[in-house]
Coordinates of N, CA and C in Angstrom, one line a residue:
I1448 N 116.6 339.9 65.9 CA 115.9 339.1 65.4 C 116.3 339.2 63.8
S1449 N 115.9 338.2 63.2 CA 115.5 338.0 61.9 C 115.1 337.0 61.2
D1450 N 114.9 337.3 60.0 CA 114.6 336.0 59.0 C 115.0 335.9 57.8
T1451 N 115.4 334.8 57.1 CA 116.2 334.9 55.9 C 115.6 335.5 54.6
T1452 N 114.2 335.9 54.7 CA 113.7 336.5 53.9 C 113.7 338.0 54.0
N1453 N 114.1 338.4 55.3 CA 114.1 339.9 55.5 C 112.3 340.4 55.6
L1454 N 111.2 339.7 56.3 CA 110.2 340.0 56.2 C 110.0 340.9 57.8
I1455 N 110.9 340.8 58.9 CA 110.3 341.4 59.8 C 110.7 342.8 59.7
P1456 N 109.5 343.8 59.7 CA 110.3 345.3 59.6 C 110.9 345.6 60.8
D1457 N 112.5 346.2 60.4 CA 113.3 346.4 61.4 C 114.2 345.8 62.1
Q1458 N 114.5 344.7 61.6 CA 114.9 343.4 62.3 C 116.2 344.0 63.0
D1459 N 116.8 345.1 62.6 CA 118.3 345.2 63.2 C 117.9 346.5 64.5
F1460 N 116.7 346.9 64.9 CA 116.1 347.7 65.8 C 116.8 349.0 65.3
N1461 N 116.8 349.6 64.2 CA 117.2 350.7 63.7 C 116.0 351.8 63.8
D1462 N 114.9 351.6 64.1 CA 113.5 352.5 64.0 C 112.7 351.7 65.1
P1463 N 112.5 352.6 66.4 CA 111.8 352.3 67.5 C 110.4 352.2 67.0
A1464 N 109.8 353.2 66.3 CA 108.5 352.6 65.5 C 108.2 351.8 65.2
A1465 N 109.0 350.7 64.9 CA 108.8 349.5 64.2 C 108.2 348.3 65.0
W1466 N 108.5 348.8 66.3 CA 108.3 348.1 67.6 C 107.8 348.2 68.8
T1467 N 106.5 347.7 69.3 CA 106.3 348.5 70.1 C 106.2 347.2 71.0
S1468 N 105.7 348.0 72.3 CA 105.7 347.1 74.1 C 104.1 347.9 74.5
T1469 N 103.4 347.1 75.3 CA 102.6 348.0 76.3 C 102.9 348.4 77.5
A1470 N 104.4 348.1 77.7 CA 104.5 348.2 79.3 C 106.2 349.0 78.9
A1471 N 106.5 349.4 80.1 CA 107.9 350.1 80.2 C 108.8 348.7 80.3
G1472 N 110.0 349.0 80.3 CA 110.8 347.7 80.7 C 111.6 347.7 79.3
W1473 N 111.4 347.9 78.2 CA 112.2 347.6 77.0 C 112.4 349.0 76.3
S1474 N 113.7 349.1 76.0 CA 114.7 350.0 75.1 C 115.5 349.6 73.8
I1475 N 115.9 350.3 73.2 CA 116.3 350.3 71.9 C 117.6 350.7 72.4
E1476 N 118.8 350.2 71.8 CA 119.9 350.5 72.0 C 121.3 350.0 71.0
R1477 N 122.5 350.7 71.2 CA 123.3 350.3 70.1 C 124.0 348.8 70.9
S1478 N 124.2 347.6 69.5 CA 124.4 346.4 70.0 C 125.9 346.3 70.6
P1479 N 126.1 345.6 71.5 CA 127.7 345.4 71.7 C 128.2 344.8 70.6
A1480 N 129.6 344.4 70.4 CA 130.3 344.1 69.3 C 130.2 342.7 68.9
D1481 N 129.8 341.9 70.2 CA 129.9 340.4 69.6 C 128.6 340.1 69.4
M1482 N 127.8 340.9 69.0 CA 126.4 340.8 68.6 C 126.3 341.0 67.0
R1483 N 125.4 340.3 66.1 CA 125.7 340.6 64.5 C 124.4 342.1 64.5
S1484 N 123.5 342.3 64.7 CA 123.1 343.5 63.9 C 123.6 345.1 64.8
Q1485 N 123.0 346.1 64.3 CA 123.5 347.1 64.7 C 123.1 347.8 66.2
N1486 N 121.9 347.3 66.0 CA 120.9 347.6 67.4 C 120.4 346.8 68.3
A1487 N 120.1 346.9 69.5 CA 119.5 345.9 70.0 C 118.5 346.0 71.0
V1488 N 117.4 345.4 71.1 CA 116.6 345.8 72.4 C 117.0 345.4 73.8
R1489 N 116.7 346.1 74.4 CA 117.0 345.4 76.0 C 115.9 345.3 77.1
H1490 N 115.6 344.1 77.4 CA 114.9 344.4 78.7 C 115.3 344.3 79.9
T1491 N 114.8 345.5 80.7 CA 115.4 346.1 81.7 C 114.8 345.0 83.1
Y1492 N 115.9 344.6 83.8 CA 115.5 343.6 85.1 C 115.3 344.8 86.3
V1493 N 114.0 344.5 86.8 CA 113.6 345.5 88.1 C 113.5 344.3 89.1
A1494 N 114.1 344.4 90.4 CA 113.8 343.2 91.3 C 112.1 343.1 91.8
G1495 N 111.7 341.8 92.1 CA 110.6 341.9 92.6 C 109.3 341.7 91.8
Q1496 N 109.6 342.1 90.3 CA 108.4 341.7 89.2 C 108.5 340.2 89.0
V1497 N 107.1 340.0 88.8 CA 106.5 338.6 88.6 C 106.1 338.4 87.4
N1498 N 105.7 336.9 86.9 CA 105.0 336.2 85.9 C 106.1 337.1 84.5
Y1499 N 105.5 337.1 83.4 CA 105.9 337.2 82.0 C 106.0 338.8 82.0
S1500 N 106.9 339.2 81.2 CA 107.0 340.8 80.9 C 105.6 340.8 79.6
S1501 N 105.1 342.0 79.7 CA 104.7 342.6 78.5 C 105.6 342.3 77.1
P1502 N 105.2 341.9 76.0 CA 106.1 341.4 74.8 C 106.4 342.7 74.2
M1503 N 107.5 342.4 73.4 CA 108.1 343.6 72.7 C 107.8 343.0 71.0
V1504 N 106.9 343.7 70.4 CA 106.1 343.3 69.2 C 106.6 343.7 68.1
S1505 N 106.6 343.1 67.0 CA 106.9 343.7 65.7 C 105.8 344.2 65.0
K1506 N 106.0 345.0 63.8 CA 104.8 345.3 63.1 C 104.9 344.4 62.2
R1507 N 103.2 344.3 62.0 CA 103.0 342.8 61.0 C 103.6 342.8 59.9
F1508 N 103.9 341.7 59.0 CA 104.4 341.7 58.1 C 103.7 340.5 57.5
A1509 N 104.0 340.4 56.1 CA 103.0 339.5 54.9 C 103.7 338.6 55.2
V1510 N 102.9 337.5 54.9 CA 103.5 336.1 54.7 C 102.5 335.2 53.8
E1511 N 103.5 334.1 53.2 CA 102.6 333.5 52.2 C 102.3 331.8 52.8
A1512 N 100.8 331.6 53.3 CA 100.7 330.2 53.5 C 101.5 329.2 52.9
G1513 N 102.0 328.4 53.6 CA 102.6 327.0 53.0 C 103.8 327.4 52.7
R1514 N 104.7 328.7 52.8 CA 105.9 328.9 52.7 C 106.6 328.6 53.7
E1515 N 107.8 328.1 53.6 CA 109.1 328.0 54.6 C 109.5 329.3 55.0
Y1516 N 109.7 329.6 56.2 CA 110.5 330.9 56.8 C 111.5 330.6 57.9
T1517 N 112.7 331.1 58.2 CA 113.4 330.7 59.1 C 113.6 331.8 59.8
F1518 N 113.4 331.8 61.4 CA 113.2 332.8 62.4 C 114.1 332.7 63.1
G1519 N 115.2 333.6 63.7 CA 116.4 333.7 64.7 C 116.4 334.6 65.6
I1520 N 117.1 334.7 66.6 CA 117.2 335.7 67.7 C 118.6 335.5 68.0
Q1521 N 119.2 336.6 68.5 CA 120.5 336.4 69.4 C 119.8 336.9 70.7
S1522 N 120.8 336.3 71.9 CA 120.3 337.0 73.0 C 121.5 337.1 74.1
K1523 N 121.6 338.0 74.7 CA 122.8 338.1 75.8 C 122.3 338.8 77.1
P1524 N 123.1 338.2 78.1 CA 122.6 339.3 79.4 C 123.6 340.1 79.8
A1525 N 123.2 341.4 80.2 CA 124.2 342.2 80.5 C 125.4 342.0 81.7
S1526 N 125.4 340.8 82.1 CA 126.6 340.9 83.1 C 127.6 339.6 82.3
A1527 N 128.5 339.0 83.1 CA 129.1 337.9 82.4 C 128.8 336.8 82.9
T1528 N 128.0 336.3 83.7 CA 127.1 335.0 84.0 C 125.8 335.6 84.5
A1529 N 124.9 334.5 84.0 CA 123.8 335.2 84.0 C 122.7 333.5 84.0
T1530 N 121.7 333.6 84.6 CA 120.5 332.6 84.0 C 119.3 333.5 83.5
Y1531 N 118.5 333.1 82.6 CA 117.3 333.9 82.5 C 116.8 333.2 81.3
R1532 N 115.2 333.6 81.2 CA 114.3 332.6 80.7 C 113.9 333.9 79.6
Y1533 N 113.3 333.2 78.5 CA 112.4 334.0 77.7 C 111.9 333.3 76.6
W1534 N 110.7 333.9 75.8 CA 110.0 333.0 74.8 C 110.1 334.2 73.4
Y1535 N 110.6 333.2 72.5 CA 110.2 334.6 70.8 C 109.4 333.5 70.2
R1536 N 108.4 334.0 69.8 CA 107.2 333.4 69.0 C 106.9 334.3 67.9
V1537 N 106.2 333.5 66.9 CA 105.7 334.3 65.6 C 104.2 333.9 65.6
H1538 N 103.5 334.9 65.6 CA 101.9 334.7 66.0 C 101.6 335.2 64.2
F1539 N 100.6 334.2 63.3 CA 100.3 334.5 62.4 C 98.8 335.0 62.3
Y1540 N 98.2 335.9 61.2 CA 96.9 336.2 61.3 C 96.4 335.7 59.6
D1541 N 95.0 335.9 59.9 CA 94.6 335.6 58.5 C 93.9 337.1 57.8
A1542 N 93.2 337.0 56.7 CA 93.0 338.1 55.8 C 92.4 339.3 56.6
N1543 N 91.6 338.7 57.9 CA 90.8 339.3 58.5 C 91.2 340.0 60.1
S1544 N 92.5 339.9 60.1 CA 93.3 340.1 61.3 C 93.1 339.1 62.8
A1545 N 92.5 338.0 62.3 CA 92.1 336.8 63.4 C 93.4 336.2 63.2
P1546 N 93.6 336.0 64.5 CA 94.8 334.9 64.7 C 94.4 333.5 64.3
V1547 N 95.6 333.2 63.5 CA 95.2 331.7 62.8 C 95.8 331.1 63.9
I1548 N 95.1 330.0 64.1 CA 95.7 328.6 64.9 C 96.4 327.9 64.6
V1549 N 97.2 327.4 65.3 CA 98.6 326.5 64.8 C 98.7 325.5 65.5
G1550 N 98.0 324.4 65.5 CA 98.2 323.2 66.7 C 96.8 323.7 67.7
S1551 N 97.6 323.6 68.9 CA 96.1 324.2 69.6 C 96.7 325.9 70.4
S1552 N 97.6 326.2 69.5 CA 98.2 327.9 70.0 C 97.9 328.5 69.0
D1553 N 97.8 330.0 69.1 CA 97.7 331.3 68.3 C 99.1 331.7 67.9
Y1554 N 100.1 330.8 68.1 CA 101.8 330.9 68.0 C 102.4 329.9 67.6
V1555 N 103.7 330.2 67.0 CA 104.6 329.2 67.2 C 106.1 329.5 67.8
S1556 N 106.2 328.9 68.5 CA 107.6 329.2 69.5 C 108.6 328.9 68.4
I1557 N 109.4 329.9 68.4 CA 110.9 329.6 67.9 C 111.6 329.3 69.1
F1558 N 111.6 330.1 70.2 CA 112.4 329.5 71.4 C 112.0 330.0 72.5
V1559 N 111.7 328.8 73.7 CA 111.2 328.7 74.5 C 112.1 327.9 75.7
G1560 N 112.6 329.1 76.8 CA 113.9 328.3 77.6 C 114.3 329.0 78.6
T1561 N 115.4 328.1 79.5 CA 116.4 328.8 79.9 C 117.8 329.3 79.6
V1562 N 118.4 330.2 79.7 CA 119.8 330.3 79.0 C 120.9 330.4 80.5
T1563 N 121.7 329.5 80.6 CA 122.5 330.1 81.6 C 123.9 330.0 80.9
V1564 N 124.5 331.4 81.2 CA 125.3 331.7 80.6 C 126.9 331.7 81.4
I1565 N 127.7 330.4 80.8 CA 129.1 330.4 81.5 C 130.1 331.0 80.5
A1566 N 130.2 330.4 79.8 CA 131.5 331.2 78.6 C 131.1 332.0 77.6
D1567 N 130.6 331.6 76.3 CA 130.2 332.5 75.3 C 128.7 333.3 75.8
P1568 N 128.8 334.5 76.2 CA 127.0 334.7 76.6 C 126.2 335.3 75.3
V1569 N 126.5 334.9 74.3 CA 125.5 335.1 73.0 C 125.2 333.9 72.6
T1570 N 123.5 333.6 72.5 CA 123.2 332.6 72.0 C 122.4 332.6 71.0
A1571 N 122.1 332.3 69.9 CA 121.2 332.7 68.5 C 120.3 331.0 68.0
P1572 N 119.5 330.8 68.9 CA 118.7 330.0 68.5 C 117.8 330.5 67.0
S1573 N 117.5 329.3 66.3 CA 116.9 329.7 64.9 C 116.2 328.2 64.8
L1574 N 114.6 329.0 64.0 CA 113.9 327.6 63.7 C 113.2 327.9 62.5
Q1575 N 112.8 326.9 61.4 CA 112.0 327.2 60.2 C 110.5 326.7 60.3
V1576 N 109.9 327.5 60.1 CA 108.7 327.5 60.3 C 107.7 327.8 58.9
I1577 N 106.9 326.7 58.8 CA 105.7 327.1 57.8 C 104.7 327.6 57.9
A1578 N 104.4 328.7 57.6 CA 103.0 329.5 57.7 C 102.0 328.6 57.3
P1579 N 101.2 328.7 58.2 CA 99.8 327.7 58.4 C 98.8 327.9 57.2
P1580 N 97.7 327.1 56.9 CA 96.8 327.6 56.0 C 96.2 328.7 56.3
G1581 N 95.9 329.8 55.5 CA 95.2 330.9 55.7 C 95.8 332.2 56.5
A1582 N 97.0 331.9 56.6 CA 98.0 333.3 57.3 C 98.2 333.9 55.5
V1583 N 98.2 335.1 56.2 CA 98.5 336.0 55.2 C 99.7 337.3 56.2
A1584 N 99.8 337.3 57.3 CA 100.6 337.9 58.2 C 101.0 337.6 59.2
A1585 N 102.0 338.3 60.0 CA 102.6 337.8 61.1 C 103.1 338.6 61.7
D1586 N 103.7 338.5 63.0 CA 104.4 339.6 63.9 C 105.2 338.4 65.0
V1587 N 106.2 339.0 64.8 CA 107.3 338.2 66.1 C 107.0 339.0 67.4
R1588 N 107.0 338.2 68.4 CA 107.1 338.8 69.8 C 108.6 338.0 70.9
I1589 N 108.6 339.1 72.1 CA 109.8 338.5 72.5 C 109.0 338.4 74.0
Y1590 N 109.1 337.9 74.9 CA 108.3 337.4 76.7 C 109.8 337.5 77.0
V1591 N 109.8 337.8 78.7 CA 110.7 337.6 79.4 C 110.2 337.2 80.9
D1592 N 110.3 336.0 81.3 CA 109.9 335.4 82.4 C 110.7 336.1 83.7
R1593 N 110.1 337.1 84.2 CA 110.6 338.2 85.1 C 111.3 337.3 86.5
V1594 N 110.1 336.1 86.5 CA 110.7 335.2 87.9 C 112.0 334.9 87.8
A1595 N 112.3 334.0 86.6 CA 113.5 333.2 86.0 C 114.7 334.1 85.8
T1596 N 114.5 335.6 85.6 CA 115.3 336.5 85.3 C 116.0 337.5 86.3
S1597 N 117.1 337.1 86.1 CA 117.4 338.5 87.4 C 118.7 339.4 86.8
V1598 N 118.9 339.8 85.4 CA 119.8 340.5 84.6 C 119.1 341.4 83.8
D1599 N 119.6 342.2 83.2 CA 118.8 343.0 81.7 C 119.3 342.1 80.7
I1600 N 118.7 342.0 79.6 CA 119.2 341.0 78.4 C 118.9 341.8 77.4
L1601 N 119.7 341.5 76.3 CA 119.5 342.2 75.0 C 119.4 341.2 74.1
F1602 N 118.6 341.7 73.4 CA 118.1 340.9 72.2 C 118.1 341.5 70.8
A1603 N 118.7 340.9 69.9 CA 119.0 341.3 68.6 C 119.2 340.4 67.3
G1604 N 119.1 340.9 66.3 CA 119.3 339.8 64.9 C 120.3 339.1 64.9
D1605 N 120.0 337.8 64.0 CA 121.0 336.9 64.6 C 122.0 336.7 63.0
G1606 N 121.3 337.8 61.9 CA 122.4 337.7 60.7 C 122.1 336.5 59.8
I1607 N 121.2 335.6 60.0 CA 120.9 334.4 59.3 C 120.4 334.5 57.8

């Protein structure tokens, strides 16, 4: 998990208290050598689960409306070849902690998609996002599509 302005609290997953999840299935561990951050967060696959996982959520951090931010993430399956699907989103909030609507949603998707691993197992999408009018804070969230995923997934900072 990364942003070039280093706003996300603990984007290298050194402090589990900086991240929350409302359900089991998420854990923080040492990153494999081919990932850029020191630690990674693992979403554990459990056969038979459906729908989307409860998200792994960062603590909120300050943003400035109208300012551009670059958010990125690395992902890697725990096995050599795999297909998995996840969402990486940033949610914005106003001074009253109410969600700020961006278009028709209360979030901006940094990445939404299915990853099929054949050669290089690490993917690192990123996106430049302009904080919407009224935004003073944000958090980032990772969701896993448990129906389209059949492997543990590691997520880490992308070093951008």
